CSV table of C-alpha atoms and ligand atoms in Angstrom, one decimal:
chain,number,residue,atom,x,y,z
A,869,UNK,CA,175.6,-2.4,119.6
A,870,UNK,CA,171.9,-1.7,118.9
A,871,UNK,CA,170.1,0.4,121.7
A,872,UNK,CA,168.7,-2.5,123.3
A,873,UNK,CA,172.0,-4.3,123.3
A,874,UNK,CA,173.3,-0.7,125.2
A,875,UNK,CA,170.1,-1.2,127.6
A,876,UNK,CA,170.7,-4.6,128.0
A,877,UNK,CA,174.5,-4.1,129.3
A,878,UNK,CA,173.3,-1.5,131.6
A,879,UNK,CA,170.1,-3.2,133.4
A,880,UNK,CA,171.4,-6.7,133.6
A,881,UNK,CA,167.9,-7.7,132.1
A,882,UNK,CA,167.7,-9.0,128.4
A,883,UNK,CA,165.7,-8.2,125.4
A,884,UNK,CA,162.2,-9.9,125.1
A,885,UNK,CA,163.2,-11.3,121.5
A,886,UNK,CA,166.9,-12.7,123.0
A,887,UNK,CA,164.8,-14.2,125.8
A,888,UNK,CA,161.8,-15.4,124.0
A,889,UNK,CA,164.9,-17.1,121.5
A,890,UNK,CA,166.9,-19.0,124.5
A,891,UNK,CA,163.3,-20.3,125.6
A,892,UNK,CA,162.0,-21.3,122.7
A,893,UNK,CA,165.1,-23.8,122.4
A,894,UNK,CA,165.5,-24.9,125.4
A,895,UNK,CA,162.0,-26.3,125.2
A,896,UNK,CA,162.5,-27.3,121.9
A,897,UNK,CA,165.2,-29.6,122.9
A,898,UNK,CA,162.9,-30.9,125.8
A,899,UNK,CA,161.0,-32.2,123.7
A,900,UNK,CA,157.9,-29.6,123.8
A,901,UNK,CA,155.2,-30.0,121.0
A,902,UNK,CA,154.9,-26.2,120.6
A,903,UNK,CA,158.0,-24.7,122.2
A,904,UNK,CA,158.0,-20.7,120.8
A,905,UNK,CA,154.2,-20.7,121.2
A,906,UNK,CA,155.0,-21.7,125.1
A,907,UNK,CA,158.0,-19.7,125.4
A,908,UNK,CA,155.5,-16.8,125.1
A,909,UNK,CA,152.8,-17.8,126.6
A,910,UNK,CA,155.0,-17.8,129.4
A,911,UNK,CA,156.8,-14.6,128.9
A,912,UNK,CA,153.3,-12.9,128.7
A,913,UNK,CA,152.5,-14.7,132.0
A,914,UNK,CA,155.8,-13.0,133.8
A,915,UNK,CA,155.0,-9.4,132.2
A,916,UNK,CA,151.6,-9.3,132.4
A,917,UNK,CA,150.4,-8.9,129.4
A,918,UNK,CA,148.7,-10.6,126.9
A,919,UNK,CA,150.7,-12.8,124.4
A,920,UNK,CA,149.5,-10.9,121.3
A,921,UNK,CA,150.9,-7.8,122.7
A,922,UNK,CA,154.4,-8.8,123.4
A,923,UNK,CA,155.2,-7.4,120.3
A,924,UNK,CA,154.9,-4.2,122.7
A,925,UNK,CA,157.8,-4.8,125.4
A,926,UNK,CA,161.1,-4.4,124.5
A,927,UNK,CA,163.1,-5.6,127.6
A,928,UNK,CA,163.0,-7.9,130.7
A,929,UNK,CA,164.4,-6.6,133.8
A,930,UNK,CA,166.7,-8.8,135.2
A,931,UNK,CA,163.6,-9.9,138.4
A,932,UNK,CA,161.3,-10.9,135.2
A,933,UNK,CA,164.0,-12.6,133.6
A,934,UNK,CA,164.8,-14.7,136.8
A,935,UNK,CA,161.6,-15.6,136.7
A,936,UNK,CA,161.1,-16.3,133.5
A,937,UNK,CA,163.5,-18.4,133.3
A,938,UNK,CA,162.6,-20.6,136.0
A,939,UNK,CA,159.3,-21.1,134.6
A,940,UNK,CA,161.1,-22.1,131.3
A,941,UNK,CA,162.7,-24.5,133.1
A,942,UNK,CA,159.7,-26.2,134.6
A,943,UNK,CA,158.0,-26.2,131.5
A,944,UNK,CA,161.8,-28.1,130.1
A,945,UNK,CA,160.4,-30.6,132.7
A,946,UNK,CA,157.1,-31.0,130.8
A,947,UNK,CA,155.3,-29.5,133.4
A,948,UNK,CA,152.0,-28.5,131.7
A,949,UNK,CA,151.7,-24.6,130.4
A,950,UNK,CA,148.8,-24.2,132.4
A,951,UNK,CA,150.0,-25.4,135.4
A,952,UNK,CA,152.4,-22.8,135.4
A,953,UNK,CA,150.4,-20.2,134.0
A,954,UNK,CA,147.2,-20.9,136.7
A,955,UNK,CA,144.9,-21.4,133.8
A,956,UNK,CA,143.3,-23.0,131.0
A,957,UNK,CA,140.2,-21.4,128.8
A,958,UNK,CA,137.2,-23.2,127.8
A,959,UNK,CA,134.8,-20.9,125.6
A,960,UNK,CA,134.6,-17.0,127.0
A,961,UNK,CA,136.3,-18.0,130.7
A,962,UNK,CA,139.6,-18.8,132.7
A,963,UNK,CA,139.3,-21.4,134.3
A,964,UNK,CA,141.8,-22.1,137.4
A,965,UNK,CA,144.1,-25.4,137.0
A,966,UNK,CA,146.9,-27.2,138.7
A,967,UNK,CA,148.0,-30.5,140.4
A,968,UNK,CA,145.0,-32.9,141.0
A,969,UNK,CA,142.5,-31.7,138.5
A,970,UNK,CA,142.5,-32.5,134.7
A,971,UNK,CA,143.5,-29.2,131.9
A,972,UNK,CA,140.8,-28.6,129.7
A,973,UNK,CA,141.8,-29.1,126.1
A,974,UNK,CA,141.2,-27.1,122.7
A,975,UNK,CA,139.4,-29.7,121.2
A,976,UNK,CA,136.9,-29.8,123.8
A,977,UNK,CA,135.9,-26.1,122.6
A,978,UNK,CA,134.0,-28.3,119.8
A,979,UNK,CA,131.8,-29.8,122.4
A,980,UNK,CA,130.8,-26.3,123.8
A,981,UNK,CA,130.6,-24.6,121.0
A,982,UNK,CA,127.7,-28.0,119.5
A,983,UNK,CA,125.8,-27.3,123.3
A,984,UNK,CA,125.4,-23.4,122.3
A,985,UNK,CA,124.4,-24.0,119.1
A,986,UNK,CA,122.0,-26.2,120.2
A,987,UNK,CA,120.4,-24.3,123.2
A,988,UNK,CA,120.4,-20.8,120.4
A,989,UNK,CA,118.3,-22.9,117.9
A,990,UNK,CA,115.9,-24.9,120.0
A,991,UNK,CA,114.9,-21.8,121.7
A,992,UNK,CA,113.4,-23.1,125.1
A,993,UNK,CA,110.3,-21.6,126.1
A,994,UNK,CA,110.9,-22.6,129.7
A,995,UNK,CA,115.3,-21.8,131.3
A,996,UNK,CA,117.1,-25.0,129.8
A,997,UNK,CA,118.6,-27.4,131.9
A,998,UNK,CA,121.7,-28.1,130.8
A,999,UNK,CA,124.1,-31.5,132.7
A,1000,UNK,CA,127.9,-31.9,132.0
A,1001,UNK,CA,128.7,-35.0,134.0
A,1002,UNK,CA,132.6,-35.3,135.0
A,1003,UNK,CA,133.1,-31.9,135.0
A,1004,UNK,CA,136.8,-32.0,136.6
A,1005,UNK,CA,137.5,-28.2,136.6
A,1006,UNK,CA,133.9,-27.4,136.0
A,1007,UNK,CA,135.1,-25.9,132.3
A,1008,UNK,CA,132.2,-27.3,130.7
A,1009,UNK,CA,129.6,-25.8,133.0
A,1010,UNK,CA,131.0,-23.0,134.0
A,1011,UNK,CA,131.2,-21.9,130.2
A,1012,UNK,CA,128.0,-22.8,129.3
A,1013,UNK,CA,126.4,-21.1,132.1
A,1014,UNK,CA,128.7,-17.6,131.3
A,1015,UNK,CA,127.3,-17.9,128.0
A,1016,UNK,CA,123.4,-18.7,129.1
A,1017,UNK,CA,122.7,-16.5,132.3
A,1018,UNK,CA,119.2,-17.9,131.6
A,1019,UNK,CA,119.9,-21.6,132.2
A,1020,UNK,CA,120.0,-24.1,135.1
A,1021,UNK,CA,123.7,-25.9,135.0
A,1022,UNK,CA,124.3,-29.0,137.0
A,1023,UNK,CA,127.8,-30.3,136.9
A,1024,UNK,CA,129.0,-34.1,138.5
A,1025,UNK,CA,132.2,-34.6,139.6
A,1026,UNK,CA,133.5,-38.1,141.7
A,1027,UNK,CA,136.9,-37.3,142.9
A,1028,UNK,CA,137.0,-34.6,145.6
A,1029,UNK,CA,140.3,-33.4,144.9
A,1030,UNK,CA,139.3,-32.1,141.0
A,1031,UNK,CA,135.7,-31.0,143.1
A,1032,UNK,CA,137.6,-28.2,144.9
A,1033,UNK,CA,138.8,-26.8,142.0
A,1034,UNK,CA,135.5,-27.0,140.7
A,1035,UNK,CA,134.0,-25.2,143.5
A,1036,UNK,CA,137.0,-22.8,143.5
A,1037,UNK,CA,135.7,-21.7,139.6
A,1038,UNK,CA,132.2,-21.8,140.7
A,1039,UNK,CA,132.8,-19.4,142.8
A,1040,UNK,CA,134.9,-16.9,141.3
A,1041,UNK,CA,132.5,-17.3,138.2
A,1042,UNK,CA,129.8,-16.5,140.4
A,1043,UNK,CA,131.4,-13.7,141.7
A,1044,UNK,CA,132.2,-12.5,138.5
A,1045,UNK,CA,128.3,-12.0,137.9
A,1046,UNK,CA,128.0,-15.3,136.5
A,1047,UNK,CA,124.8,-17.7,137.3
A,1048,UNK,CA,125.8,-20.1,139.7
A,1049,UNK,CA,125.6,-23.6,138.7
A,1050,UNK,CA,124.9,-26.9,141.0
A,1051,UNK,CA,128.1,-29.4,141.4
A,1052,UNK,CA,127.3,-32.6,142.5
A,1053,UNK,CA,129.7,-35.1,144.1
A,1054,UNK,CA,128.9,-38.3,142.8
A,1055,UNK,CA,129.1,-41.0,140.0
A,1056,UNK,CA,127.9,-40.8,136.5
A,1057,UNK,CA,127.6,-44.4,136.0
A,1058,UNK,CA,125.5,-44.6,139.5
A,1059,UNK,CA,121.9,-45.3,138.5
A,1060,UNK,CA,120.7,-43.0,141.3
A,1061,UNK,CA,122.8,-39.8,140.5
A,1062,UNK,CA,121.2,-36.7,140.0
A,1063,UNK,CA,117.3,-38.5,140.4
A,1064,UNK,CA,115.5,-35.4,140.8
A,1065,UNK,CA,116.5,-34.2,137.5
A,1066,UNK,CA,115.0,-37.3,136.1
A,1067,UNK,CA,113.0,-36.2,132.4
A,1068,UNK,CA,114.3,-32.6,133.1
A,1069,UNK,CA,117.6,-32.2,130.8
A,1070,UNK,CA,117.7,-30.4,127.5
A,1071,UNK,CA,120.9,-31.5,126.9
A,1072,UNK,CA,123.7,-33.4,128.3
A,1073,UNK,CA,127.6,-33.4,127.5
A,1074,UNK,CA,130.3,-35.1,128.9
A,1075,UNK,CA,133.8,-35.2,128.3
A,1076,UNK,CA,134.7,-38.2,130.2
A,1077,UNK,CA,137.8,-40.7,130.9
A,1078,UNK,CA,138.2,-42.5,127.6
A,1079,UNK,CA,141.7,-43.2,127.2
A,1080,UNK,CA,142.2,-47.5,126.9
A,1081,UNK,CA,144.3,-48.4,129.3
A,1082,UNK,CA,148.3,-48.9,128.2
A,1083,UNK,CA,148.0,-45.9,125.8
A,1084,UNK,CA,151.4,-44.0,126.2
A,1085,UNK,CA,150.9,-40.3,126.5
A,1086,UNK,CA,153.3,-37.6,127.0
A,1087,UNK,CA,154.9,-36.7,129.8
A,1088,UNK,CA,152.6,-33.5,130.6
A,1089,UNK,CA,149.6,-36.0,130.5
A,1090,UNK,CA,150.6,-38.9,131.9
A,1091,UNK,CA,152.2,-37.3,134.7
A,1092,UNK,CA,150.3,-34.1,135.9
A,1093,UNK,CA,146.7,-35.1,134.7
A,1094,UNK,CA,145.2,-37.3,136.8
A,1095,UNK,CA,144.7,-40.9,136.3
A,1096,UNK,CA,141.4,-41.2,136.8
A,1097,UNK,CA,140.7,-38.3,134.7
A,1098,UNK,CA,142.2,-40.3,131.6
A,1099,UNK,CA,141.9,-43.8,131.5
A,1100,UNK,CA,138.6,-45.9,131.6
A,1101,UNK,CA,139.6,-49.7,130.3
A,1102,UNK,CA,140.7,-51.8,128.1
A,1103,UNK,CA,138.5,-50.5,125.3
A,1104,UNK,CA,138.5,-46.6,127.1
A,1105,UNK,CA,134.4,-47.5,127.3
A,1106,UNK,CA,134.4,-48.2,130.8
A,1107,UNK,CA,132.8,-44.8,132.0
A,1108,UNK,CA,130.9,-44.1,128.6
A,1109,UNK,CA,129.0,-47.4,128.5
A,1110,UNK,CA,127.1,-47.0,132.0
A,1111,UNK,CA,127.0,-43.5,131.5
A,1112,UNK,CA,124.1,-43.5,128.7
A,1113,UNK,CA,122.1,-44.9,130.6
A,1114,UNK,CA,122.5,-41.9,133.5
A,1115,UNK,CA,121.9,-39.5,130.4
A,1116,UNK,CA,118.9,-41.2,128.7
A,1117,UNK,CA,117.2,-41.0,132.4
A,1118,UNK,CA,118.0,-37.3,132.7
A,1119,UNK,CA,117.4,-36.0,129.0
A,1120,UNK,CA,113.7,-35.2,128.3
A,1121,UNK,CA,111.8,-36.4,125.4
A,1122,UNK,CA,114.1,-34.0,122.1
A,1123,UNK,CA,116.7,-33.4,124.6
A,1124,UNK,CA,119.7,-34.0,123.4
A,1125,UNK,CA,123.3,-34.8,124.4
A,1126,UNK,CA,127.3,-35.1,123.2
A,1127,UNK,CA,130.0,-37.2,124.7
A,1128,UNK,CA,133.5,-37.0,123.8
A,1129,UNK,CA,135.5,-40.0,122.9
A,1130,UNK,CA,138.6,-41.3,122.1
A,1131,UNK,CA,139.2,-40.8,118.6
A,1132,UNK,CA,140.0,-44.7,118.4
A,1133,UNK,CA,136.4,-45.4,119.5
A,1134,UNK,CA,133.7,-43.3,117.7
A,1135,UNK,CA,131.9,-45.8,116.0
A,1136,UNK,CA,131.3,-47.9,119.5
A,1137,UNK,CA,129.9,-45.3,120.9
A,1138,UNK,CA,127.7,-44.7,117.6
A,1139,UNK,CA,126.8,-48.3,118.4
A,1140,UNK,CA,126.4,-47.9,122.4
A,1141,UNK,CA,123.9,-45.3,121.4
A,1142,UNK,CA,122.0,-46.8,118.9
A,1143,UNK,CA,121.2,-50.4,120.5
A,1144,UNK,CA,120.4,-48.3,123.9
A,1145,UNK,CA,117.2,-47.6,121.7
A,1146,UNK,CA,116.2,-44.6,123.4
A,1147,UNK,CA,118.1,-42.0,121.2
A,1148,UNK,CA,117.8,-41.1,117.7
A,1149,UNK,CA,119.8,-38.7,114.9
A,1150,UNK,CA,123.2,-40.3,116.6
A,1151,UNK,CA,125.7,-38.4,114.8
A,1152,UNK,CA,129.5,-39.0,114.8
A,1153,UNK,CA,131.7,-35.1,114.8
A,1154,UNK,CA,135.0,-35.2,113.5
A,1155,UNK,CA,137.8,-32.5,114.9
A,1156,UNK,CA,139.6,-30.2,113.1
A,1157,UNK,CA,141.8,-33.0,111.6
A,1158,UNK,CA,139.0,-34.8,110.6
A,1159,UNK,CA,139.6,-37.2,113.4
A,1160,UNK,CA,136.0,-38.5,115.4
A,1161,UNK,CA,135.8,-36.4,118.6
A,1162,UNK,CA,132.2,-36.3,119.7
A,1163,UNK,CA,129.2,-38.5,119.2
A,1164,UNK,CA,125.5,-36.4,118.8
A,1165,UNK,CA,122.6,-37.7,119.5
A,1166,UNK,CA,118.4,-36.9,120.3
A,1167,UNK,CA,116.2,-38.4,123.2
A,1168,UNK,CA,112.8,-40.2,121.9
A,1169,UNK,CA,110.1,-41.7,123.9
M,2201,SAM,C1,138.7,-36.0,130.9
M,2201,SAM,S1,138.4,-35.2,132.5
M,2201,SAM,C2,137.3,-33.9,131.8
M,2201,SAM,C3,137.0,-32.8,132.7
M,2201,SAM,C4,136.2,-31.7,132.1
M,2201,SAM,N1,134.9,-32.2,131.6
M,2201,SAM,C5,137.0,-31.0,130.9
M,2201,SAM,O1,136.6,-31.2,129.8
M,2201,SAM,O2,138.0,-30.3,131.2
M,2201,SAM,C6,137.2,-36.4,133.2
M,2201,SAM,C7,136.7,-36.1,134.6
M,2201,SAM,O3,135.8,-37.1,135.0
M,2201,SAM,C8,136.0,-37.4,136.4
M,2201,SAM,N2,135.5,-38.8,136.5
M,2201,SAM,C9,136.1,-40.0,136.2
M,2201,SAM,N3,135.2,-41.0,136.4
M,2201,SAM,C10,134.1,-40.4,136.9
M,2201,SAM,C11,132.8,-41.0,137.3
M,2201,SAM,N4,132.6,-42.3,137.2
M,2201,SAM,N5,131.8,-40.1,137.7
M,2201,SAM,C12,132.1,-38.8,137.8
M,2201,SAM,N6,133.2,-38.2,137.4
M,2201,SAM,C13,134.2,-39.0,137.0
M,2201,SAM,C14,137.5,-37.3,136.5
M,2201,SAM,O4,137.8,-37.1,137.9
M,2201,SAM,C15,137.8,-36.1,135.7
M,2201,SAM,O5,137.7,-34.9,136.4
């Protein structure tokens, strides 16, 4: 018996590795995509801690392991990580997450990380203006405007359920020391949203619905994200096609703007760009897997 075998026996708890092991697959045989990488995301959740310093703790006591193991059981459901967790990131922030509001995702980071790029190099003489239209949990804005404390964030948002948790961010962020940013309740395909920033924008980025409709997703998707967060069609265009004309009204002359797309769909948007007429240097960014994620482009005239 190894001492934490001995400790084990005594507490009723378990060790972390023995617990981390049993989780790791049961959500394996759930079906899970990344099921040890969960199982301690979640463990670190229960103790506290962050993941990389697991390698700390030894033992659960037998309260953590209770709860642990009912969060492994939910996530056995394919209940999403960060539903159980509270939160997703998106560039430097947390951002608060759960039923009714869409999880950031990794490949998202991309976008953000284009919009810094682009706000370091242009240099603006004047605070940017920076737009992300259908912000869900406000990630995109609130990261950007974490990032540039100097720069005037709006953020639209139709459906009032993911526009409190929007607000919810916005105000933690804010209370964090954060810039506030400006939501807006309202649709990015209606021709009157956001007037008064008519000319104004630097840049614009969306991450919009674009799934085509009938797509099967898995069950974490499909069943805790919302629909209206996902799906926009037959062709998953139905938001992004009114939607440039929302951003070439916004964006000033050189302002520029990103919209992510289904990776089905690149070139159309390439195309919805290009025969607008009002945009030039469209430019199509794969992800890490090579695979078109976001499409680039500059406002002219
Ligand atoms: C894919 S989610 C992305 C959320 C956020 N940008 C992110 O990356 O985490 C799309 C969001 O757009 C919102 N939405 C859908 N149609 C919209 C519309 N016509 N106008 C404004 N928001 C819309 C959905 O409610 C959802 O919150």
């Amino acid at each position: 018996m190894t001492p934490t075998d001995r400790q084990e026996s005594r507490s009723g708890g378990q060790a972390l590795r023995t617990a981390l092991v049993e989780a790791a697959e049961s959500l394996r045989r759930a079906g899970v995509h990344s099921p040890r990488v969960d199982a301690e995301f979640l463990a670190a959740h229960v103790l506290g801690v962050e993941r990389l310093r697991l390698a700390l703790i030894s033992m659960m006591t037998p309260e953590q392991l209770g709860e642990y193991r009912k969060l492994v059981a939910r996530r056995a459901e394919r209940v999403p990580l960060q539903h159980l967790t509270g939160a997703a990131a998106m560039g430097e922030i947390d951002l608060a997450v759960g039923p009714g509001v869409f999880v950031p995702r990794p490949e998202t980071e991309l976008l953000f990380a284009w919009a810094l790029a682009h706000l370091e190099a242009a240099g603006h003489e004047h605070p940017p203006v920076v737009v992300d239209l259908c912000t869900g949990s406000g990630a995109l804005a609130l990261a950007i405007a974490h990032a540039r404390p100097d720069a005037e964030v709006h953020a639209v948002e139709l459906d009032s359920v993911a526009m409190g948790w929007a607000e919810r961010n916005a105000e933690t962020r804010a209370a964090d020391g954060d810039t506030p940013i400006t939501l807006h309740r309202g649709d990015v395909t209606d021709p009157g949203i956001l007037s008064a920033l008519n000319g104004r924008a630097d840049v614009v980025i969306s991450n919009p619905p674009y799934i085509p409709t009938g797509v099967v997703l898995d069950p974490e998707v499909a069943e805790h994200d919302p629909h209206l967060a996902l799906f926009a069609g037959a062709d998953g265009l139905d938001v992004i096609r009114p939607m440039i004309a929302t951003i070439a009204r916004l964006l000033r002359t050189d302002g520029v703007t990103a919209i992510e797309h289904d990776d089905s769909n690149g070139s159309q948007v390439v195309t919805l760009l290009t025969t607008h007429g009002g945009f030039t240097a469209v430019i199509e960014h794969p992800d890490l897997a090579g695979k078109p994620r976001f499409v680039a482009a500059r406002r002219i005239n």
